[in-house]
Short mmCIF file of C-alpha atoms and ligand atoms in Angstrom, two decimals:
data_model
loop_
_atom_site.label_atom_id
_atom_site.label_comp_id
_atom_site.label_asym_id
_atom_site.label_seq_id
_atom_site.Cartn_x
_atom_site.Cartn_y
_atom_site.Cartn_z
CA UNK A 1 0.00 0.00 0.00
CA UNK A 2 1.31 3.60 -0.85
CA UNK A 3 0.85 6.34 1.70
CA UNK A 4 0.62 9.96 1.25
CA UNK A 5 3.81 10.40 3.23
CA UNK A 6 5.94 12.00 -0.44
CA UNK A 7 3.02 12.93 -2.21
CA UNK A 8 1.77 16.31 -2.74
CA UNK A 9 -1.47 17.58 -3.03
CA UNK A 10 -1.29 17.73 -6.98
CA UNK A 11 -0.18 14.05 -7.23
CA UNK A 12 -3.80 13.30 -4.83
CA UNK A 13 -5.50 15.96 -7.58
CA UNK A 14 -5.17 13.52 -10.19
CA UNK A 15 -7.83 11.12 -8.64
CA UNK A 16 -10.12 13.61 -8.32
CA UNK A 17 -13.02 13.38 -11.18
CA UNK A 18 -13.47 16.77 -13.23
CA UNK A 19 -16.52 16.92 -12.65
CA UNK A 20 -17.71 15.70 -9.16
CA UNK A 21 -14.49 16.82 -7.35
CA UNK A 22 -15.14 13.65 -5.59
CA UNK A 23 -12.04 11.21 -5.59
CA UNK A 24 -12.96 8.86 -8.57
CA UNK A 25 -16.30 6.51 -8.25
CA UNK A 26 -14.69 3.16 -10.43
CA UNK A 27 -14.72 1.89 -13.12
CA UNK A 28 -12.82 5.63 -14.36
CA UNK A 29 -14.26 6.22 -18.18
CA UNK A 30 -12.61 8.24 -20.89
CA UNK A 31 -13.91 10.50 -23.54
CA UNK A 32 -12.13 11.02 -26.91
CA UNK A 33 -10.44 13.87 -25.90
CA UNK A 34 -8.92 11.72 -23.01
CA UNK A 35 -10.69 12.83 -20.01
CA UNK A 36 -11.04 10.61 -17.16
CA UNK A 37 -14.68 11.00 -15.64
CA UNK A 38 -15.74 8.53 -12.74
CA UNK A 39 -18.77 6.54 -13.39
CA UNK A 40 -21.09 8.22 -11.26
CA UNK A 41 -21.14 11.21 -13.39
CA UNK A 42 -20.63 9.24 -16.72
CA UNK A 43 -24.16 8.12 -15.36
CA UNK A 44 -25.77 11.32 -15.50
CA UNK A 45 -23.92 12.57 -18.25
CA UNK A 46 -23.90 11.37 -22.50
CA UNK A 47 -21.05 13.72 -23.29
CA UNK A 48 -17.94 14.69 -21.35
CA UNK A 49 -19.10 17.15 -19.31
CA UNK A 50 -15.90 19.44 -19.75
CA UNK A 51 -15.45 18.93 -23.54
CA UNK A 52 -18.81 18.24 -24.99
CA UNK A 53 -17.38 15.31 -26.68
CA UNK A 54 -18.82 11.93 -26.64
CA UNK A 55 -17.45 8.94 -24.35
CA UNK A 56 -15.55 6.25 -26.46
CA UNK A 57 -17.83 2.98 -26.05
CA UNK A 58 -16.49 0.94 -22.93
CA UNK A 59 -13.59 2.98 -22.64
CA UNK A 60 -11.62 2.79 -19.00
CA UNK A 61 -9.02 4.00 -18.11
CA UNK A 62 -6.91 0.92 -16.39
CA UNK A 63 -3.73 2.28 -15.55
CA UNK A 64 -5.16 5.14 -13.18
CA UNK A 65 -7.44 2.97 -11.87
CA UNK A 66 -5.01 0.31 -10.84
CA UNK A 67 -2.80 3.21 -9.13
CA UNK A 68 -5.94 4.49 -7.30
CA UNK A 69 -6.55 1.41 -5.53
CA UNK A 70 -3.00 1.36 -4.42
CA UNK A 71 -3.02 4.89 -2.96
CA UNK A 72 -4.06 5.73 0.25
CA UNK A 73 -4.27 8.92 2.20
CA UNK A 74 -4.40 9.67 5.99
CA UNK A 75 -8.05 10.73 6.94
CA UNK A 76 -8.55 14.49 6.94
CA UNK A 77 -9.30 15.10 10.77
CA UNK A 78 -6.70 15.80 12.44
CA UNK A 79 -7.37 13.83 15.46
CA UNK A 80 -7.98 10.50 13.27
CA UNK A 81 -4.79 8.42 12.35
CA UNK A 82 -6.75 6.02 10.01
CA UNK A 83 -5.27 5.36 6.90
CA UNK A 84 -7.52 5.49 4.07
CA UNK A 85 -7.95 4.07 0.32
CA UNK A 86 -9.29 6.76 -1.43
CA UNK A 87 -12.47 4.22 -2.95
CA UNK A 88 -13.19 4.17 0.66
CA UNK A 89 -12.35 7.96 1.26
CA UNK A 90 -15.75 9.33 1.01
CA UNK A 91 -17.43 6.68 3.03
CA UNK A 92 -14.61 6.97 5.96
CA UNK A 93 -15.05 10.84 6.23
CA UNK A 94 -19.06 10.88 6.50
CA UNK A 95 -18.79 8.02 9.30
CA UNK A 96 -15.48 9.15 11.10
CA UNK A 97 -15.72 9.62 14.97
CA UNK A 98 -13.39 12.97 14.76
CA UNK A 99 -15.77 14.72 11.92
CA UNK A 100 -17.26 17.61 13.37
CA UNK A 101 -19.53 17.94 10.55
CA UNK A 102 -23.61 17.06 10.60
CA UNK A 103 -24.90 14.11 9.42
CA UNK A 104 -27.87 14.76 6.92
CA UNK A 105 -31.13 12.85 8.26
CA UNK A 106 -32.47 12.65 4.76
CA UNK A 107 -29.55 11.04 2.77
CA UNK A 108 -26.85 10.32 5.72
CA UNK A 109 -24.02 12.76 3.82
CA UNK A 110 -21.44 14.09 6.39
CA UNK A 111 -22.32 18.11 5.86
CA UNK A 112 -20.59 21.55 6.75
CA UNK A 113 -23.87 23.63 6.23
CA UNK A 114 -26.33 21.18 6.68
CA UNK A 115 -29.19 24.32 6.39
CA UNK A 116 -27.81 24.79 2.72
CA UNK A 117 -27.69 20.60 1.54
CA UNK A 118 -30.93 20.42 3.00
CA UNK A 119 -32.63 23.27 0.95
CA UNK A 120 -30.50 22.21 -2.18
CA UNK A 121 -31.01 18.86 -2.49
CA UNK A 122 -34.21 18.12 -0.09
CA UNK A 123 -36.67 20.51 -1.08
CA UNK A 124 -36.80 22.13 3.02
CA UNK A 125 -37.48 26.00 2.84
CA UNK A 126 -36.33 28.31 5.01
CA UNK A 127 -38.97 30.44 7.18
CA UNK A 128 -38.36 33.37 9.28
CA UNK A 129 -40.24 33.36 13.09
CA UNK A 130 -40.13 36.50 14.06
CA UNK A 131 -38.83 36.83 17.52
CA UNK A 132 -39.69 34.02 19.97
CA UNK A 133 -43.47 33.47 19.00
CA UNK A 134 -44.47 32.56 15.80
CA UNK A 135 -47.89 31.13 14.20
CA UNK A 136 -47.32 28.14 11.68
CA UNK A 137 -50.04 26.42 9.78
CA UNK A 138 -50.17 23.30 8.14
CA UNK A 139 -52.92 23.20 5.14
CA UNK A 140 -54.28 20.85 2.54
CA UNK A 141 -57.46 18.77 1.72
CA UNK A 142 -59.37 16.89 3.85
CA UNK A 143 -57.99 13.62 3.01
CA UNK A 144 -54.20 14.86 4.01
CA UNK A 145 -55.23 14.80 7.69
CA UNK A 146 -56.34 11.53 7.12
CA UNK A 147 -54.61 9.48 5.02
CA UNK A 148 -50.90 9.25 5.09
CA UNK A 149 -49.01 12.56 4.62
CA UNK A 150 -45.43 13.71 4.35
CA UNK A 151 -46.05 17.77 4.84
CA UNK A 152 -43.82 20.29 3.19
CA UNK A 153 -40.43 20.44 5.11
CA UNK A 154 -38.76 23.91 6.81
CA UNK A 155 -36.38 25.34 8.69
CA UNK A 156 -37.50 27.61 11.61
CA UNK A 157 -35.07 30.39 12.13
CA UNK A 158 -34.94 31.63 15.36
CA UNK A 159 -32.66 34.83 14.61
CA UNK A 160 -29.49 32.52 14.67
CA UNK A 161 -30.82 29.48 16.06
CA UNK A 162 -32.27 27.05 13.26
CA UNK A 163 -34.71 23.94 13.81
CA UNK A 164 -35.62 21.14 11.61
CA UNK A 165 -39.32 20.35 11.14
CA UNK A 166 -40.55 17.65 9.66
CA UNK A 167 -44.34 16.35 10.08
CA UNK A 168 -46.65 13.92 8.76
CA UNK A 169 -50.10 12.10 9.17
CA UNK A 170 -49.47 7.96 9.49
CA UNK A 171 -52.32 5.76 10.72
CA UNK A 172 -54.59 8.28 12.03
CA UNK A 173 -52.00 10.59 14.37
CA UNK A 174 -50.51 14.10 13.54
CA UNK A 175 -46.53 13.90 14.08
CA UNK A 176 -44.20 16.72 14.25
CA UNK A 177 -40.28 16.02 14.60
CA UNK A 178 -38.05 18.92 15.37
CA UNK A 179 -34.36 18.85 15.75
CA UNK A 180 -32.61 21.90 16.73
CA UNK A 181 -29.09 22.82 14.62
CA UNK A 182 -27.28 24.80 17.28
CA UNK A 183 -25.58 23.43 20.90
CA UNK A 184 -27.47 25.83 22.81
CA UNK A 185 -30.54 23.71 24.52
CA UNK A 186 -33.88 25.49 23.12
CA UNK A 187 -37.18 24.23 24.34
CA UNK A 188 -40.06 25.02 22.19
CA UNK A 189 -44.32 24.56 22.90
CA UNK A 190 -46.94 24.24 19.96
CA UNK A 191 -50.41 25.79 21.18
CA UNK A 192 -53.27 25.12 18.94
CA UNK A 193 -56.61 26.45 19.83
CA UNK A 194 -60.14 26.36 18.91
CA UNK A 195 -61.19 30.30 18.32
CA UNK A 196 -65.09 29.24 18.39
CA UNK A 197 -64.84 26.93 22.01
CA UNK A 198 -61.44 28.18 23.81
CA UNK A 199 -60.38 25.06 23.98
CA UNK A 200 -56.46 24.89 23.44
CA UNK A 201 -54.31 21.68 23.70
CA UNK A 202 -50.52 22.79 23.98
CA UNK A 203 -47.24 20.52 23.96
CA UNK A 204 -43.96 21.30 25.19
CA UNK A 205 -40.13 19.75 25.26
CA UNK A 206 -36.52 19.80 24.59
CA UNK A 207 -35.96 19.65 21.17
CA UNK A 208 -33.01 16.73 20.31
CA UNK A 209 -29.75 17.73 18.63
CA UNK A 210 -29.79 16.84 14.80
CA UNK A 211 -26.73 14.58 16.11
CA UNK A 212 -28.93 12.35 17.86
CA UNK A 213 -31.13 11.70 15.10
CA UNK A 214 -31.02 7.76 14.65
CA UNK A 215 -34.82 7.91 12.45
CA UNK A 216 -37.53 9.06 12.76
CA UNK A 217 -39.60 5.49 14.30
CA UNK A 218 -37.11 6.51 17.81
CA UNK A 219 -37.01 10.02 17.71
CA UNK A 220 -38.90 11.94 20.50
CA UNK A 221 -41.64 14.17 18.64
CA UNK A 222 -44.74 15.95 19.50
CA UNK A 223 -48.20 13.87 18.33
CA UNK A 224 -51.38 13.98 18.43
CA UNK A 225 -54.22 11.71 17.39
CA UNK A 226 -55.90 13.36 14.52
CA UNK A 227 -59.90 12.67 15.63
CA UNK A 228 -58.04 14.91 18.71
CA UNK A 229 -56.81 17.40 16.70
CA UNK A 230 -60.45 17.76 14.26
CA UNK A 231 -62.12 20.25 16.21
CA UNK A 232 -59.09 22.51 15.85
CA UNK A 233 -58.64 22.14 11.85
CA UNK A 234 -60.41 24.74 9.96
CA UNK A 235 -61.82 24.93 6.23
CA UNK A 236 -59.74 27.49 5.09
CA UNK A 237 -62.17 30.57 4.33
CA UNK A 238 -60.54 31.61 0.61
CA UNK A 239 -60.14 28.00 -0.49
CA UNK A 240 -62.77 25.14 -0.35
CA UNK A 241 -61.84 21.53 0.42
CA UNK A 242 -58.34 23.34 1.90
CA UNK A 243 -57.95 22.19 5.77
CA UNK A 244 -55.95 24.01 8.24
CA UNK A 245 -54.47 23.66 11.77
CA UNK A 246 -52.94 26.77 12.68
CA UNK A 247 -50.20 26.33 15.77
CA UNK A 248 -48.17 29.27 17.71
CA UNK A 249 -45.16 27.90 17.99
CA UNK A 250 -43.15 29.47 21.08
CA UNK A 251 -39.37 29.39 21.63
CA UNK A 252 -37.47 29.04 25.24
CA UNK A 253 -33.81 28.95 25.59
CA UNK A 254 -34.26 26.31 28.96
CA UNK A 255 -36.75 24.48 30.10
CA UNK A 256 -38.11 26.17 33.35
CA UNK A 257 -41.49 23.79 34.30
CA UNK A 258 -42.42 20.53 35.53
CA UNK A 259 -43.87 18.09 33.31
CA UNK A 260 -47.09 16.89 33.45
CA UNK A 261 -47.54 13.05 32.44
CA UNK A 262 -48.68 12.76 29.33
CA UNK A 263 -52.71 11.93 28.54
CA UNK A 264 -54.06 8.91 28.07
CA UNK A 265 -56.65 8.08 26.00
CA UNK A 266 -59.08 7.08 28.84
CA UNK A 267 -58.85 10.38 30.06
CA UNK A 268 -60.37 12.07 26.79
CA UNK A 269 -63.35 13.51 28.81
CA UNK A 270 -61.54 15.22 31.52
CA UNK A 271 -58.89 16.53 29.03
CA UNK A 272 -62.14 18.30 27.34
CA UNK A 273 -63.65 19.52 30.52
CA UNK A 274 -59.99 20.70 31.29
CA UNK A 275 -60.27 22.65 28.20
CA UNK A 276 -56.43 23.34 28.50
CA UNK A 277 -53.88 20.57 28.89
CA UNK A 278 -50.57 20.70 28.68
CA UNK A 279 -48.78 17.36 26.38
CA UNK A 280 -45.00 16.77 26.84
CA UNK A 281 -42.67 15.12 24.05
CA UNK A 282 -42.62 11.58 24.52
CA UNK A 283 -38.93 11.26 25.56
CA UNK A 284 -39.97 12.70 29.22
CA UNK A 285 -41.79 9.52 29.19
CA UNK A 286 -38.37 7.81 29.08
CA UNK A 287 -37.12 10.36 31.66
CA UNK A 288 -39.36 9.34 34.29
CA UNK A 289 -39.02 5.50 34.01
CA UNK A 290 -34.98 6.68 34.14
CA UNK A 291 -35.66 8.28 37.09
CA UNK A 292 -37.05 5.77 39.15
CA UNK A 293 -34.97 3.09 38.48
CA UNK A 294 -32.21 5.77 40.95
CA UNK A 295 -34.07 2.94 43.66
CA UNK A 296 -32.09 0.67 42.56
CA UNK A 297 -28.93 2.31 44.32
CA UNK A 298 -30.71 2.94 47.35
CA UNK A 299 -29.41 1.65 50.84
ZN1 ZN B 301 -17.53 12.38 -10.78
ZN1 ZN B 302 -13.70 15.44 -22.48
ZN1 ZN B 303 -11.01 9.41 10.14
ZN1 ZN B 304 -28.90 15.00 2.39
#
C-alpha cells in the first residue's frame, strides 16, 4: 500500500473526477479527448461534461485505476490516524468519529452547512419566526389529515438558532419532529386552539440535537391523534376543500417547568372539561421511568 507520506497535493489531484471533485467513483471512463470521468457522473452525463465530446464505447481507463486502488491517504481530521484508500475515502469521512460535521437525516451525507444541503437537495425552505413566538399552519385537503401525509419540510429560524421540522399524518395521528441545529438547549411549545370553544391543547419539550437523530420510528416528537386534533382544523375561508391547523409555535432557551404526564386516551373527557392541557414530548416519558430506576442504588 502507498501512503501519502511524499506525495503532494497535486499528485492526490489527479484522482479527483473533473466533474464531481469527488475522488474517482470506479470503473474511471474516458472521452475522446482523453478525459477521465468517474462513473457516477458518466451516469448522468452522454457527453464529457468538460469537452462536450462523446465517451468512447467501454472505454476505461486501467492504468489510473489500478494506481488508485493502491493509494491511500491519511483521513482528513486531524485527530484521526486512520489510513484510508481513497475508494473508501468518502465513506470513511461521513462516518469518522473525529468529523465535526452534521450528518444529513435525509440522505446520511457528512455536511458543513447542513441548512444549505438540506434546501438544495431536499426541497426544506427556510422560514423566518419572528422573535420568539411565531404562528405556523399546516394546510391541505381533507384527506391529508387523514390518510398518510409527508407535509412540506422547513427550517424555523430563530434569529441565529435554526430547527428542523418535519411532520406527517401515518395511521390516524398528527406527528411533528423537530431537531434543533445549534448546541445551545432550546425548548419550544406548539399551542393550537379552537377560536369558536377556547379550547387549546398545547405541547412542550426539549428539542433533540440533529446529532442524535437515529430515524424518525425513535425520535422523541410531538403527536397527536388526529380525531383529537379535528375540532381545531379549519376549512380554510378563501379555499374550499383546503384544511388548516394553525399552531403558535413558542421558543425558550431552557426548560423552566415541571412536566405533566402525558394523557391517556381514557382520560379524553376530563382533558375536554380541562379545556387546557398541557402534552410533553414523549422522551420525558423515558425520563421518568430513568428516574425511578435511581431505587435501585438505594441503601
Ligand atoms: Zn464524478
Ligand atoms: Zn472530455
Ligand atoms: Zn477518520
Ligand atoms: Zn442530504
Amino acid at each position: 500500500m502507498t501512503t501519502d507520506l511524499n506525495f503532494s497535493s497535486a499528485f492526490f489531484e489527479q484522482f479527483e473526477c473533473p466533474i464531481c471533485f469527488e475522488y474517482f467513483k470506479l470503473p474511471i471512463h474516458l472521452c475522446s479527448l482523453g478525459h477521465s470521468i468517474c462513473n457516477r457522473c458518466k451516469e448522468r452525463s452522454r457527453n464529457c461534461p468538460q469537452c462536450r465530446q462523446p465517451f468512447i464505447q467501454n472505454s476505461r481507463n486501467i492504468s489510473l485505476e489500478k494506481i488508485f486502488e493502491q493509494v491511500s491517504k491519511r483521513c482528513k481530521f486531524s485527530e484521526c490516524s486512520s489510513e484510508v484508500t481513497l475508494d473508501q475515502w468518502h465513506n470513511h469521512q461521513s462516518e469518522c468519529k473525529y468529523n465535526p460535521n452534521i450528518k444529513c437525516l435525509e440522505c446520511g451525507s457528512s455536511e458543513e452547512f447542513l441548512i444549505n444541503h438540506l434546501v438544495r437537495n431536499h426541497e426544506y425552505k427556510e422560514i423566518s419566526m419572528e422573535q420568539n413566538e411565531c404562528l405556523r399552519s399546516f394546510s391541505g385537503p381533507m384527506a391529508s389529515w387523514h390518510s398518510n401525509t409527508e407535509w412540506p419540510k422547513g427550517i424555523w429560524k430563530f434569529g441565529e438558532e435554526y430547527l428542523v421540522v418535519k411532520a406527517k399524518t401515518h395511521s390516524g395521528v398528527f406527528h411533528v419532529y423537530l431537531y434543533r441545529i445549534s448546541k445551545n438547549l432550546i425548548a419550544i411549545s406548539l399551542e393550537i386552539t379552537n377560536q369558536d370553544t377556547g379550547a387549546c391543547i398545547k405541547f412542550k419539550g426539549d428539542i433533540p440535537h440533529i446529532s442524535d437523530y437515529v430515524d424518525l420510528s425513535t425520535s422523541p416528537h410531538f403527536n397527536c391523534e388526529i380525531k383529537q386534533l379535528m375540532t381545531f382544523i379549519k376549512v380554510q375561508e378563501d379555499e374550499q376543500d383546503t384544511y388548516k391547523l394553525s399552531v403558535k409555535v413558542k421558543k425558550k432557551d431552557i426548560v423552566m417547568y415541571i412536566e405533566e404526564p402525558i394523557i391517556e386516551e381514557s382520560h379524553l373527557d376530563e382533558f375536554e372539561e380541562h379545556a387546557i392541557e398541557e402534552l410533553p414530548l414523549d422522551v420525558f416519558e423515558d425520563r421518568i421511568i430513568e428516574e425511578s430506576s435511581l431505587d435501585d442504588f438505594e441503601v
